[in-house]
Tab-separated table of C-alpha atoms in Angstrom:
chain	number	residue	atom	x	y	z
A	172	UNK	CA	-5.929	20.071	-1.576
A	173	UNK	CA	-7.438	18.651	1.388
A	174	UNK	CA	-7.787	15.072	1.189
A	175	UNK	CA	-11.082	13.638	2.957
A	176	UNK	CA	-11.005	11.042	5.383
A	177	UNK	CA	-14.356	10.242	4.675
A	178	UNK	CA	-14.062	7.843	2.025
A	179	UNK	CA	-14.043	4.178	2.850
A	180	UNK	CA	-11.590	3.022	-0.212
A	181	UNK	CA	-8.303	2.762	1.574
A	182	UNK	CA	-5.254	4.226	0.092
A	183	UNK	CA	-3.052	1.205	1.614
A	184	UNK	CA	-4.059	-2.042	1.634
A	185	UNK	CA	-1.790	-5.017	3.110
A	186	UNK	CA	-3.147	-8.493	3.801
A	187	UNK	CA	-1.064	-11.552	5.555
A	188	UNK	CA	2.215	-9.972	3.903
A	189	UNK	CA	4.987	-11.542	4.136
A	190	UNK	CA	8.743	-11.054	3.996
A	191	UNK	CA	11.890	-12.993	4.182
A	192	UNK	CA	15.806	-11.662	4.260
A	193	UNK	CA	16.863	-15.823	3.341
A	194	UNK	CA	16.132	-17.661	6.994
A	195	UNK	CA	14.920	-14.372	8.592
A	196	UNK	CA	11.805	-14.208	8.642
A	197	UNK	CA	11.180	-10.256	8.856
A	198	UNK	CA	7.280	-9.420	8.771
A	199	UNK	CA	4.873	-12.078	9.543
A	200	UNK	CA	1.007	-11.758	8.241
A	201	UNK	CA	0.824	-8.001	8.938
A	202	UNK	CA	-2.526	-7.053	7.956
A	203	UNK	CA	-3.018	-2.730	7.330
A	204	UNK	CA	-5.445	-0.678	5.695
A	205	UNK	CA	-4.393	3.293	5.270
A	206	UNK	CA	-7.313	5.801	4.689
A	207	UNK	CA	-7.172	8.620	2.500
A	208	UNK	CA	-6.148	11.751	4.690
A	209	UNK	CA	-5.126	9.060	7.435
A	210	UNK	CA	-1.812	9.757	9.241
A	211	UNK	CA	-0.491	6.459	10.768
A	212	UNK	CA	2.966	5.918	12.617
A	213	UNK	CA	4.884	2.908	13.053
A	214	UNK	CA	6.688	2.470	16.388
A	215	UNK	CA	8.968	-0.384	17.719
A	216	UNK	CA	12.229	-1.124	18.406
A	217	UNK	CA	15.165	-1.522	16.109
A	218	UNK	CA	14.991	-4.077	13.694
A	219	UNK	CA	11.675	-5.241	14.613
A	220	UNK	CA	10.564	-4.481	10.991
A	221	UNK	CA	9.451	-1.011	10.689
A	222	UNK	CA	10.938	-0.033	7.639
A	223	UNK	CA	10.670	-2.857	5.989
A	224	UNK	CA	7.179	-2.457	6.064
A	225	UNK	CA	7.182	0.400	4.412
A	226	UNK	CA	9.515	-0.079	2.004
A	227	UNK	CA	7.287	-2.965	0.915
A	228	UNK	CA	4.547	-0.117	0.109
A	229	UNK	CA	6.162	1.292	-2.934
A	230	UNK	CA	7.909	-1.465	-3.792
A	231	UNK	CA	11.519	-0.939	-2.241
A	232	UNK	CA	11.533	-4.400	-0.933
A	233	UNK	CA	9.917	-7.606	-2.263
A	234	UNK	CA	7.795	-9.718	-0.090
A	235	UNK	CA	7.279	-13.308	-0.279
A	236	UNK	CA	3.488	-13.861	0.828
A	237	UNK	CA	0.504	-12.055	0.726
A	238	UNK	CA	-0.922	-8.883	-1.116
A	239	UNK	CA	-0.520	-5.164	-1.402
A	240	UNK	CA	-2.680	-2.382	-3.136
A	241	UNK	CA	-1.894	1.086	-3.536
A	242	UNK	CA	-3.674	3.117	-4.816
A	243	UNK	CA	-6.206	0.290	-6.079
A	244	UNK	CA	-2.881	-0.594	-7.515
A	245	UNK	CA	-1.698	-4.595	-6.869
A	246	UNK	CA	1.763	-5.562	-6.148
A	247	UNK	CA	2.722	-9.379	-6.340
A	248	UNK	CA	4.739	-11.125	-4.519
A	249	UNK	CA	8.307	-11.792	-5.578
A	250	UNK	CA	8.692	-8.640	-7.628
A	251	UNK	CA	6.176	-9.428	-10.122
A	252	UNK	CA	4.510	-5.927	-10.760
A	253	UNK	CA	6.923	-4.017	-12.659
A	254	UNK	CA	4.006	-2.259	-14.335
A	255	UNK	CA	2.058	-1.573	-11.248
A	256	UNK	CA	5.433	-0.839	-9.496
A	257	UNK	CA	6.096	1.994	-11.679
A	258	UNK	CA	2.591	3.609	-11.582
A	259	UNK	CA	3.028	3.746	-7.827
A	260	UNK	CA	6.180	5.256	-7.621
A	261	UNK	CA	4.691	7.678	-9.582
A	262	UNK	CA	2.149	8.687	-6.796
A	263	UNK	CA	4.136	7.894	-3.209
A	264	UNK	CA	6.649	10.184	-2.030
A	265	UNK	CA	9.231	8.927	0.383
A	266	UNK	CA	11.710	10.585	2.384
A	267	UNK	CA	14.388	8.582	3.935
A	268	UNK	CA	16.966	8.635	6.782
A	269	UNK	CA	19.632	9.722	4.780
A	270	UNK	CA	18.867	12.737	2.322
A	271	UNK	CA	19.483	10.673	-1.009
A	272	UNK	CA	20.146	14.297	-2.827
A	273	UNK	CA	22.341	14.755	-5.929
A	274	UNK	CA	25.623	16.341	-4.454
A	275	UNK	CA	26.398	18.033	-7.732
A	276	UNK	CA	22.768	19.761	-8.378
A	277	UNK	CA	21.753	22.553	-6.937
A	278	UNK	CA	19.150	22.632	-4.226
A	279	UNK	CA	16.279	24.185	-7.061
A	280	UNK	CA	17.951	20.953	-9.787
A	281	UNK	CA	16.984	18.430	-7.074
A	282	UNK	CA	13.018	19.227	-6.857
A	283	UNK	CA	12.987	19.609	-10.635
A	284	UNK	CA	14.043	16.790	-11.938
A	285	UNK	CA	12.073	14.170	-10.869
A	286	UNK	CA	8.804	16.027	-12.388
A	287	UNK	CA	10.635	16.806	-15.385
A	288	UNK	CA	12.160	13.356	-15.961
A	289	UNK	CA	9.227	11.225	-15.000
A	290	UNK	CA	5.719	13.473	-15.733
A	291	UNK	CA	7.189	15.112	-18.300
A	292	UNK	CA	6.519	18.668	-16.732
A	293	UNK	CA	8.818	21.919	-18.579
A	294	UNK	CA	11.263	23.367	-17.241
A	295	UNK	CA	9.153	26.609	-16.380
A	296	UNK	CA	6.728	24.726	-15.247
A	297	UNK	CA	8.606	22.419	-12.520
A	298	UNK	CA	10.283	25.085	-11.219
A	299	UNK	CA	7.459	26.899	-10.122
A	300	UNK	CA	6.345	24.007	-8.142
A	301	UNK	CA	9.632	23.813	-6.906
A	302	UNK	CA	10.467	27.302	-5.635
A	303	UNK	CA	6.498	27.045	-3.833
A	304	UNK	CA	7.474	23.875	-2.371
A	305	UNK	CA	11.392	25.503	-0.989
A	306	UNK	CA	9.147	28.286	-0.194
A	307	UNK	CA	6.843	26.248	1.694
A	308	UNK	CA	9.115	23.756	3.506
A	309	UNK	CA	10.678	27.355	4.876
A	310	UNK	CA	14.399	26.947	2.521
A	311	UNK	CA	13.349	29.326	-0.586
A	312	UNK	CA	16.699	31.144	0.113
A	313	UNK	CA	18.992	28.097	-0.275
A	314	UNK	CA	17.622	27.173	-3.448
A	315	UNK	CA	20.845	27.989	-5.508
A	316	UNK	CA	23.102	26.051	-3.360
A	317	UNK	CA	24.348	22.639	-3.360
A	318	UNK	CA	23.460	19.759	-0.635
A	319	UNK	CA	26.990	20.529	0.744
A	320	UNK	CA	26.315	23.800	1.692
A	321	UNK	CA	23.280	23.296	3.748
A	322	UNK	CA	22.618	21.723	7.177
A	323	UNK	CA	21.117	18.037	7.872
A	324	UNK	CA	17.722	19.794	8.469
A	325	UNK	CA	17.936	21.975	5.946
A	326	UNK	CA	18.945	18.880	3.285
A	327	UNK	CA	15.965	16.969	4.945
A	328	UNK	CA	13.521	20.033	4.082
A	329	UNK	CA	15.194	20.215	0.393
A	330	UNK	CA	14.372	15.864	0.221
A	331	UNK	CA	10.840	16.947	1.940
A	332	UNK	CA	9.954	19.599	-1.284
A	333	UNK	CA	11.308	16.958	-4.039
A	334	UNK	CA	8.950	14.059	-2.898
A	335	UNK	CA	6.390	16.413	-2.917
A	336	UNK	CA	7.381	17.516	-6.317
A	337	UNK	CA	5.982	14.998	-7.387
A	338	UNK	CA	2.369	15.568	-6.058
A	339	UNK	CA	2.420	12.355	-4.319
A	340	UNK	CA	-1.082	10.741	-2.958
A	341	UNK	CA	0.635	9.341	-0.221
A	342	UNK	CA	4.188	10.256	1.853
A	343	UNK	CA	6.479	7.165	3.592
A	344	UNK	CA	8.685	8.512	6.324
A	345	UNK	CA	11.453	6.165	7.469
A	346	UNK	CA	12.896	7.376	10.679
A	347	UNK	CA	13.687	11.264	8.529
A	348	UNK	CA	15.101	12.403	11.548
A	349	UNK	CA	17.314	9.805	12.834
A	350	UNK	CA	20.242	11.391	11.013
A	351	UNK	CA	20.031	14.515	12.393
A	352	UNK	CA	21.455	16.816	14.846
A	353	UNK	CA	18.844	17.506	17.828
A	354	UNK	CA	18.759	21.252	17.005
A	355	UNK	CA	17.856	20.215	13.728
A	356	UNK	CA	14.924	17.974	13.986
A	357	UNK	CA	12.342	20.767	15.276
A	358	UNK	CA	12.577	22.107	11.848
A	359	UNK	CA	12.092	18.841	9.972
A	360	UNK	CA	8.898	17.797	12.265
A	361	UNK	CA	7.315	21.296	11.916
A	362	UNK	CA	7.533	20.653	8.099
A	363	UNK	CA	5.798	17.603	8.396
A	364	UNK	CA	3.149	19.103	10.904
A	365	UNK	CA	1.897	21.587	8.070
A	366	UNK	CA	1.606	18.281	6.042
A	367	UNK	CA	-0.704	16.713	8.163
A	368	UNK	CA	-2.911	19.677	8.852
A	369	UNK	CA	-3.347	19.758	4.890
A	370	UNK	CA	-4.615	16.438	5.028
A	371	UNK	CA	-1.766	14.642	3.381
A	372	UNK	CA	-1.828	11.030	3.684
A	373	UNK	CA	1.365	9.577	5.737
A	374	UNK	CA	3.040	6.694	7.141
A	375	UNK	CA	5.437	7.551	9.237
A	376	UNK	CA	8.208	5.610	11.081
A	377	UNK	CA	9.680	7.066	13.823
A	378	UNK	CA	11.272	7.345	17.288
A	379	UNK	CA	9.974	10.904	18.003
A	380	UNK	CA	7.308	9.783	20.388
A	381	UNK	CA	5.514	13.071	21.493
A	382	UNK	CA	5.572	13.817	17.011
A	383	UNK	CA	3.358	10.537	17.350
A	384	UNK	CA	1.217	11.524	19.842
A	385	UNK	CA	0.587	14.677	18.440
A	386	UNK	CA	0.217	14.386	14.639
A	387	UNK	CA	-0.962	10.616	14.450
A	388	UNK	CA	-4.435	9.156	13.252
A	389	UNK	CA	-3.610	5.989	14.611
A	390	UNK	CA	-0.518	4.871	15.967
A	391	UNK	CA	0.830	1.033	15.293
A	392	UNK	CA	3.698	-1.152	17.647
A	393	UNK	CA	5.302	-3.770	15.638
A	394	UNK	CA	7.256	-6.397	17.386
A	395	UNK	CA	9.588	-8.763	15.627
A	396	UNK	CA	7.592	-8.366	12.587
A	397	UNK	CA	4.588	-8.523	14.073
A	398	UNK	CA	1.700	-5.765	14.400
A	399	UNK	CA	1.172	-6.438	18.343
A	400	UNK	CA	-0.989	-2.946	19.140
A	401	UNK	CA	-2.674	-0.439	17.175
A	402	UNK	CA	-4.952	2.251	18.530
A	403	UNK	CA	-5.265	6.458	18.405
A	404	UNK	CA	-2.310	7.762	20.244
A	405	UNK	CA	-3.720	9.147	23.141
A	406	UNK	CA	-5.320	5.165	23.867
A	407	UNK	CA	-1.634	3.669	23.083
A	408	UNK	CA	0.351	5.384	24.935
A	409	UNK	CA	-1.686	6.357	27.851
A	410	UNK	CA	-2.899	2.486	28.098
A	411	UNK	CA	-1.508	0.170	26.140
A	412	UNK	CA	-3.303	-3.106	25.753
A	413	UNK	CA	-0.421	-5.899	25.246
A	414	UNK	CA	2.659	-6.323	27.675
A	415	UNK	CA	5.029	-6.170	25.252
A	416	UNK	CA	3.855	-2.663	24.152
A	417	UNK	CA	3.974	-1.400	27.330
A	418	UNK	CA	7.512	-2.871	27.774
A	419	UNK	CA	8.528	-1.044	25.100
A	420	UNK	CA	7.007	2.562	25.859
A	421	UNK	CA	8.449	1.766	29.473
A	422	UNK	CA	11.429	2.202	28.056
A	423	UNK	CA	11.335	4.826	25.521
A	424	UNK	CA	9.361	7.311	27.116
A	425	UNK	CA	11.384	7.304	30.778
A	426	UNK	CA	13.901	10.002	29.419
């Protein structure tokens, strides 16, 4: 179901977060509100604190300072949410640079347990989400085989159906096609474009800058830890306000 972007409750909330690795100090008052619907991708260059970020959303990392709601949904500082913590993993999908897949599952096991384990679904039940999910994310065929049989992309696609599995309210990205093959990243990104036409709500970090441009609400540069620029795509990387975003684009986009 289409999700509307007309409601004014976001789906994200972050406010002066902070977050520390010991002395390093990693993300520094970042301030973020996600809409319902909203697609938003976070640029910037390596380690300035893009994943981080979003592993602070559902809970992956701790933070140190500042709040976080999902999902009207509050996570403390220092870890102190379990409760919350688990509620929200219950409703954000995330699909990470590395597949994370059970070798010794089948491709069909891997979607199925998850809704199984956690919401309790049947058998029957999960896997007819799951083979409308293989089906959908364009691997239907593979759905007897293992993780070792199949290609990056295709692995990606089979990690792409079992966060959505769970019929997440909102979908983290961190860099899912850094770990790929070139040939192989088309395929990922077009799964991912259906997404957002649906109206799934995403955060996405990437390095696939004309992905950004195309599928992104709002598009946000984050240097050392720092939200510098945030605008619609066609505004930030056509003209970008601050120096040190246009540095950076200056860079990335001369290939």
């Amino acid at each position: 179901m289409t999700q509307s972007k007309t409601t004014t409750t976001p789906i994200v909330r972050m406010a002066r977060v902070n977050k520390h690795f010991g002395n390093l100090h990693v993300l520094k008052d970042i301030d973020l509100e996600v809409q319902p619907g909203e697609v938003v991708v976070v640029i910037g260059a390596s380690g300035s604190g893009k994943s981080t970020l979003i592993r602070c959303i559902n809970g992956l990392e701790e933070f140190q300072q500042g709040h976080i709601e999902v999902d009207a949904k509050e996570l403390l500082p220092d870890g102190k949410s379990a409760r919350a913590l688990q509620k929200i993993r219950t409703e954000v999908g995330m699909v990470f640079q590395q597949f994370n897949l059970f070798p010794h599952l089948s491709v069909l096991d891997n979607v199925i347990l998850a809704p199984m384990k956690v919401r309790g679904w049947s058998r029957a039940d999960a896997v007819e989400t799951a083979e409308r999910l293989l089906e959908r994310v364009g691997i239907a065929d593979q759905s007897a085989k293992h993780p070792g049989q199949l290609s990056g992309g295709q692995q990606q696609r089979v990690a792409l159906a079992r966060a959505l599995a769970m019929e997440p309210r909102l979908m983290l990205f961190d860099e899912p096609t850094s770990a790929l093959d070139p040939e192989m990243i088309g395929e990922v990104l077009d799964a991912m474009r259906e997404l957002a036409k649906e109206g799934m709500t995403m955060v996405i970090v990437t390095h696939e800058m004309g992905f950004a441009r195309e599928v992104a609400d709002r598009v946000i540069f984050i240097h050392q830890g720092e939200i510098v620029e945030q605008a619609p795509p066609e505004r930030l990387f056509d003209s970008p306000q601050n120096e040190r975003t246009r540095n950076f684009l200056s860079r990335v986009l001369k290939h």
